[in-house]
XYZ file of C-alpha atoms in Angstrom:
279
model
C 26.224 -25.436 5.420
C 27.188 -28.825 5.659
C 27.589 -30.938 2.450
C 29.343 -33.796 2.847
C 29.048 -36.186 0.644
C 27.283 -38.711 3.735
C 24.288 -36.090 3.651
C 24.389 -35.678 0.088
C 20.280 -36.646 0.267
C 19.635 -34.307 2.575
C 20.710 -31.264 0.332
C 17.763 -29.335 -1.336
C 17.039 -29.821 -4.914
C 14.461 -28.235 -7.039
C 11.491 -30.158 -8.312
C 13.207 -29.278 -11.900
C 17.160 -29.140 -12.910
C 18.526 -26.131 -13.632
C 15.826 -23.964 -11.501
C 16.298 -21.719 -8.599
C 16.424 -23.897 -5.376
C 13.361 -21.858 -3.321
C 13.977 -21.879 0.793
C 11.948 -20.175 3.155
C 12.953 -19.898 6.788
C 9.842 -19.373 9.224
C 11.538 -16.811 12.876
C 14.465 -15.668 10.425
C 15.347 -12.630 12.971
C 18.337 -10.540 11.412
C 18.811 -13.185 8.593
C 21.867 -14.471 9.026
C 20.744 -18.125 7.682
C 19.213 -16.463 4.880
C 21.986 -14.889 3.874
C 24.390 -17.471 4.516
C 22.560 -20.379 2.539
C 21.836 -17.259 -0.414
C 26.013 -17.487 -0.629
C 25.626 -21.662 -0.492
C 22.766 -21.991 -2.961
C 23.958 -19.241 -5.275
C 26.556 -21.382 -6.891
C 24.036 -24.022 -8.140
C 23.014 -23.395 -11.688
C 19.704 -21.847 -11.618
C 20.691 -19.673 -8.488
C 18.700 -19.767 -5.347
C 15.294 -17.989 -3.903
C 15.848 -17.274 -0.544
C 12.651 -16.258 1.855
C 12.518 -15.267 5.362
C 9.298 -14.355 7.706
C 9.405 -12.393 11.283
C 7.522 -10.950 13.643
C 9.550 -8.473 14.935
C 10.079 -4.889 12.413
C 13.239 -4.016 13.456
C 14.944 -7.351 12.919
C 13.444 -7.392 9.216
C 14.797 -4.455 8.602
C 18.216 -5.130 10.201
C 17.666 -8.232 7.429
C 17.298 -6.633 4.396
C 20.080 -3.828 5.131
C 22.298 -6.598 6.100
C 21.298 -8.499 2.166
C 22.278 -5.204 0.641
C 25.380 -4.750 2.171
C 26.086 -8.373 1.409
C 25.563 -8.412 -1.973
C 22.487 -11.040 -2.112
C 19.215 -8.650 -1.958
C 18.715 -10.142 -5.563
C 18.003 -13.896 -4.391
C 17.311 -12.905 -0.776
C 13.507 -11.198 0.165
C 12.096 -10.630 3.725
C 8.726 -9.895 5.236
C 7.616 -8.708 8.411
C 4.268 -10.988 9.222
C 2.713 -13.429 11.871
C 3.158 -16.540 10.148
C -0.019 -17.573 11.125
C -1.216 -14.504 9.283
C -0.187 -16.131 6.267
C -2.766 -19.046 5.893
C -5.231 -16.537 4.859
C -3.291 -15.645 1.719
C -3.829 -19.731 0.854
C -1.245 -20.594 -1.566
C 1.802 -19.138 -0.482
C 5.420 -19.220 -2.219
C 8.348 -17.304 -3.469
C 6.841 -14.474 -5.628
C 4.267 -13.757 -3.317
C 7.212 -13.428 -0.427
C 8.842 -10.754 -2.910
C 5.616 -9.260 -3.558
C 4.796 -8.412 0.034
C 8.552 -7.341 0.761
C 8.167 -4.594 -1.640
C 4.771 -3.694 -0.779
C 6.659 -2.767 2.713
C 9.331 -1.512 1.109
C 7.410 1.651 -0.307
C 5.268 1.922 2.619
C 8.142 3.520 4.475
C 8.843 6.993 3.406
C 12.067 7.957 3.056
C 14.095 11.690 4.585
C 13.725 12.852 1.582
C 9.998 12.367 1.262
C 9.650 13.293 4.765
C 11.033 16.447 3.896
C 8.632 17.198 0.937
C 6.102 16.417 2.588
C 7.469 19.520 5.742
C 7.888 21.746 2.460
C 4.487 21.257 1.267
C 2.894 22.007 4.307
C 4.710 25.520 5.433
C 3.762 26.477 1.774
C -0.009 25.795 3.032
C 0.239 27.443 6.051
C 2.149 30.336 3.665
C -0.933 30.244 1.510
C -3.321 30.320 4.467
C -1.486 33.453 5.650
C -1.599 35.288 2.244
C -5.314 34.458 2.418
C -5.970 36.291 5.845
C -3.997 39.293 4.227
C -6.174 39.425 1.519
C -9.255 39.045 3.335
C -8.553 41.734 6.379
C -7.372 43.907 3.050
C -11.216 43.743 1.786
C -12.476 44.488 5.114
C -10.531 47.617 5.164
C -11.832 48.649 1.758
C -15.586 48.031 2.649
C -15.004 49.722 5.667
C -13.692 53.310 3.639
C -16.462 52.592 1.243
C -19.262 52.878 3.842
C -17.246 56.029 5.158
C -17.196 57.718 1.875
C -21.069 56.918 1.833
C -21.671 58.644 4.580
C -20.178 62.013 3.192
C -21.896 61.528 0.233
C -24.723 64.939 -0.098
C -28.475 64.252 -1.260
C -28.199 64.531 -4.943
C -25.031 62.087 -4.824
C -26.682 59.435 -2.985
C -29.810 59.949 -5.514
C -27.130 59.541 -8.197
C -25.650 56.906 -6.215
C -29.182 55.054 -6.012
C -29.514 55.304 -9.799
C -25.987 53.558 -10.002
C -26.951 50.749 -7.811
C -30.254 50.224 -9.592
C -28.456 50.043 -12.552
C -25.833 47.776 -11.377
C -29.288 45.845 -10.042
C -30.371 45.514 -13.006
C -27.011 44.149 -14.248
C -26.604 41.775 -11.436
C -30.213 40.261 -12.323
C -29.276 39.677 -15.563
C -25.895 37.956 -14.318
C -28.060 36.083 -12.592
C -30.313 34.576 -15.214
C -26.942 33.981 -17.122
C -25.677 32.296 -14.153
C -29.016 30.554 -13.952
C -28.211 29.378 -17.325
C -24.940 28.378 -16.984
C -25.761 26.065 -14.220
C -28.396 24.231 -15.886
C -25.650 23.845 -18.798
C -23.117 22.786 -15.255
C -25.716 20.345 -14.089
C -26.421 18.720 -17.427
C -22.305 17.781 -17.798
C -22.531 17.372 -14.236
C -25.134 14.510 -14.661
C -23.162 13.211 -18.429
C -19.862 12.876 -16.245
C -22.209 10.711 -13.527
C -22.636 8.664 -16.121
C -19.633 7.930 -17.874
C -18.465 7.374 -14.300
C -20.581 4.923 -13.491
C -19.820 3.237 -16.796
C -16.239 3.033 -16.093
C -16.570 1.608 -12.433
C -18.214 -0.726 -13.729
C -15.639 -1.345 -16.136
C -13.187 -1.416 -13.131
C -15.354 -3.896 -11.424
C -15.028 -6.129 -14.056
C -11.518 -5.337 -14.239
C -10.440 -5.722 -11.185
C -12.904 -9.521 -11.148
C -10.600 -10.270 -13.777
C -7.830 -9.421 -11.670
C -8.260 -11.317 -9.220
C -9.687 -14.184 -11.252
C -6.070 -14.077 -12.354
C -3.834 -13.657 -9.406
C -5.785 -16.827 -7.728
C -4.619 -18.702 -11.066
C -1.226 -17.056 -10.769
C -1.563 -18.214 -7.335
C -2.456 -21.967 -7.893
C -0.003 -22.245 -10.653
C 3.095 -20.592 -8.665
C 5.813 -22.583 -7.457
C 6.301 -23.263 -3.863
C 9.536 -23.902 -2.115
C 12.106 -26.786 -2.005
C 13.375 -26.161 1.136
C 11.754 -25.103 4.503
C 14.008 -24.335 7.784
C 12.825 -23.665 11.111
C 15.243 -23.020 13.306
C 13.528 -23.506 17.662
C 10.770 -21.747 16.337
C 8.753 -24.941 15.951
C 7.969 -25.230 19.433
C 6.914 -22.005 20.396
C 4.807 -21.943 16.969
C 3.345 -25.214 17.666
C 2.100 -23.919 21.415
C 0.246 -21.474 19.794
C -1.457 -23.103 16.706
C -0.285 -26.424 15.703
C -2.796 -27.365 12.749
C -2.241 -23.854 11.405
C 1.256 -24.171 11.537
C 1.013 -27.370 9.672
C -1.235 -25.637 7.238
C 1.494 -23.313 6.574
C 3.788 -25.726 6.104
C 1.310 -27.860 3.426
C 0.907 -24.352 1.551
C 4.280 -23.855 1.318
C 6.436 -27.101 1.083
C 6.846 -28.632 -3.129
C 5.665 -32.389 -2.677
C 8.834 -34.476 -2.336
C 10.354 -30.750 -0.805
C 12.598 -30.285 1.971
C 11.968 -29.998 5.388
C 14.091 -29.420 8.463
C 13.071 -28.663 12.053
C 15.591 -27.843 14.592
C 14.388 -28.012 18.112
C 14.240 -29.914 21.606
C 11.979 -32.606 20.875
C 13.052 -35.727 20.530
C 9.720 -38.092 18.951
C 8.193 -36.576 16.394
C 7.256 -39.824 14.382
C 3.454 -39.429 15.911
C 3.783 -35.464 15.050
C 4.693 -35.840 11.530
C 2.064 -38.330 10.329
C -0.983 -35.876 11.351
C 0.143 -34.220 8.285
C 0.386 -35.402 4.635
C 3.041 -32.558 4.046
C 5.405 -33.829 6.186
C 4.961 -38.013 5.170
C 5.693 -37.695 1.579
């Protein structure tokens, strides 16, 4: 980056000395501006925050392998979103950007995952298997049982009958047992309702908390020094050009940063449609 001492003003500062200077650069691709102003900005005394957004998966990805393998995947965070996407999150500034990059992070499963999940589900099937076994096992058992019946003489199946209305006789009195032990399953069944519904509502009112706090977290995070778009200004500005200078009002510190690069000559009449960009 160039820093001589003739554009001295134009190098980013943050709003106090001694903090992380905060960039975000809107189209980053592979991140090679990220990564190089991460090595530029690194050597001030509160370090650097460096942000990139992109469309496009792969090149994020290409991104954050190439911040690893650099060294600056500390400072340096990348998401994968339509920028445009981003005005519905409102306030929008560094730890949100690292926020969302991890949240992507972990959605991606790695081999090894992959691979558990493979195990776990031949050990299904396995188990499915083992069931049919046992099953086609019982069939073959009633099946010899109804033989044997069959050979059974007179006086065994009258002995037989006296066995099953004994067994009856059992099997009704499992049944009232049963009976009982159901309306005993039903009443803890109906206790457990409760205390359910006692502790979603706790988590409703957690979760209201929650969120009453991240949109004060929110209002009272800091947003960035520096923002550098680099041509993607007029392809952005084709396809939304107040919501890309929403983005840029969530985003940009007052008295911040910001630098377009592209083919346009005049944009004195551009700029003051936005307070952002005029102070």
């Amino acid at each position: 980056m160039h820093t001589c001492a003739a554009c001295t003003h134009l190098r980013p500062t943050p709003v106090t000395p001694g903090a992380p200077v905060r960039v975000l650069e809107l189209a980053c691709g592979t991140g090679a501006s990220c990564m190089h102003m991460a090595q530029v900005f690194s050597a001030e005394a509160g370090g650097c925050s460096i942000s990139g957004v992109d469309i496009v998966t792969d090149a994020v990805e290409c991104a954050r392998a190439a911040a690893e393998e650099a060294g600056v995947s500390g400072c340096a965070s990348f998401v994968q979103a339509d920028v445009f996407g981003l005005l519905a999150s409102g306030r929008w500034g560094p730890d949100r950007a690292r926020e969302m990059s991890r949240e992507q992070q972990q959605e991606q499963l790695t081999p090894q995952e992959q691979q558990g999940q493979q195990q776990q589900q031949q050990e299904q099937q396995e188990q499915q298997q083992q069931l049919q076994q046992l099953t086609q096992q019982q069939q073959e058992q009633e099946q010899q049982q109804q033989q044997q019946q069959e050979q059974l003489t007179q006086q065994e199946q009258q002995e037989q009958q006296q066995q099953q209305q004994q067994e009856q006789q059992e099997q009704e009195q499992q049944l009232q047992q049963q009976q009982l032990t159901r309306q005993q399953q039903r009443q803890q069944q109906e206790q457990q309702q409760q205390e359910q519904q006692q502790q979603q509502q706790q988590e409703q009112l957690t979760q209201e908390q929650q969120h009453q706090q991240h949109q004060q977290q929110q209002q009272q995070q800091p947003l960035f020094d520096f923002v550098y778009d680099c041509q993607a200004f007029h392809a952005l500005r084709s396809v939304d050009e107040a919501g890309y200078i929403k983005l840029l009002e969530q985003s940009l510190r007052p008295g911040g940063l910001l630098m377009l690069l592209t083919e346009e000559r005049n944009l004195t009449e551009w700029a003051k449609k936005s307070p952002a960009l005029s102070r």
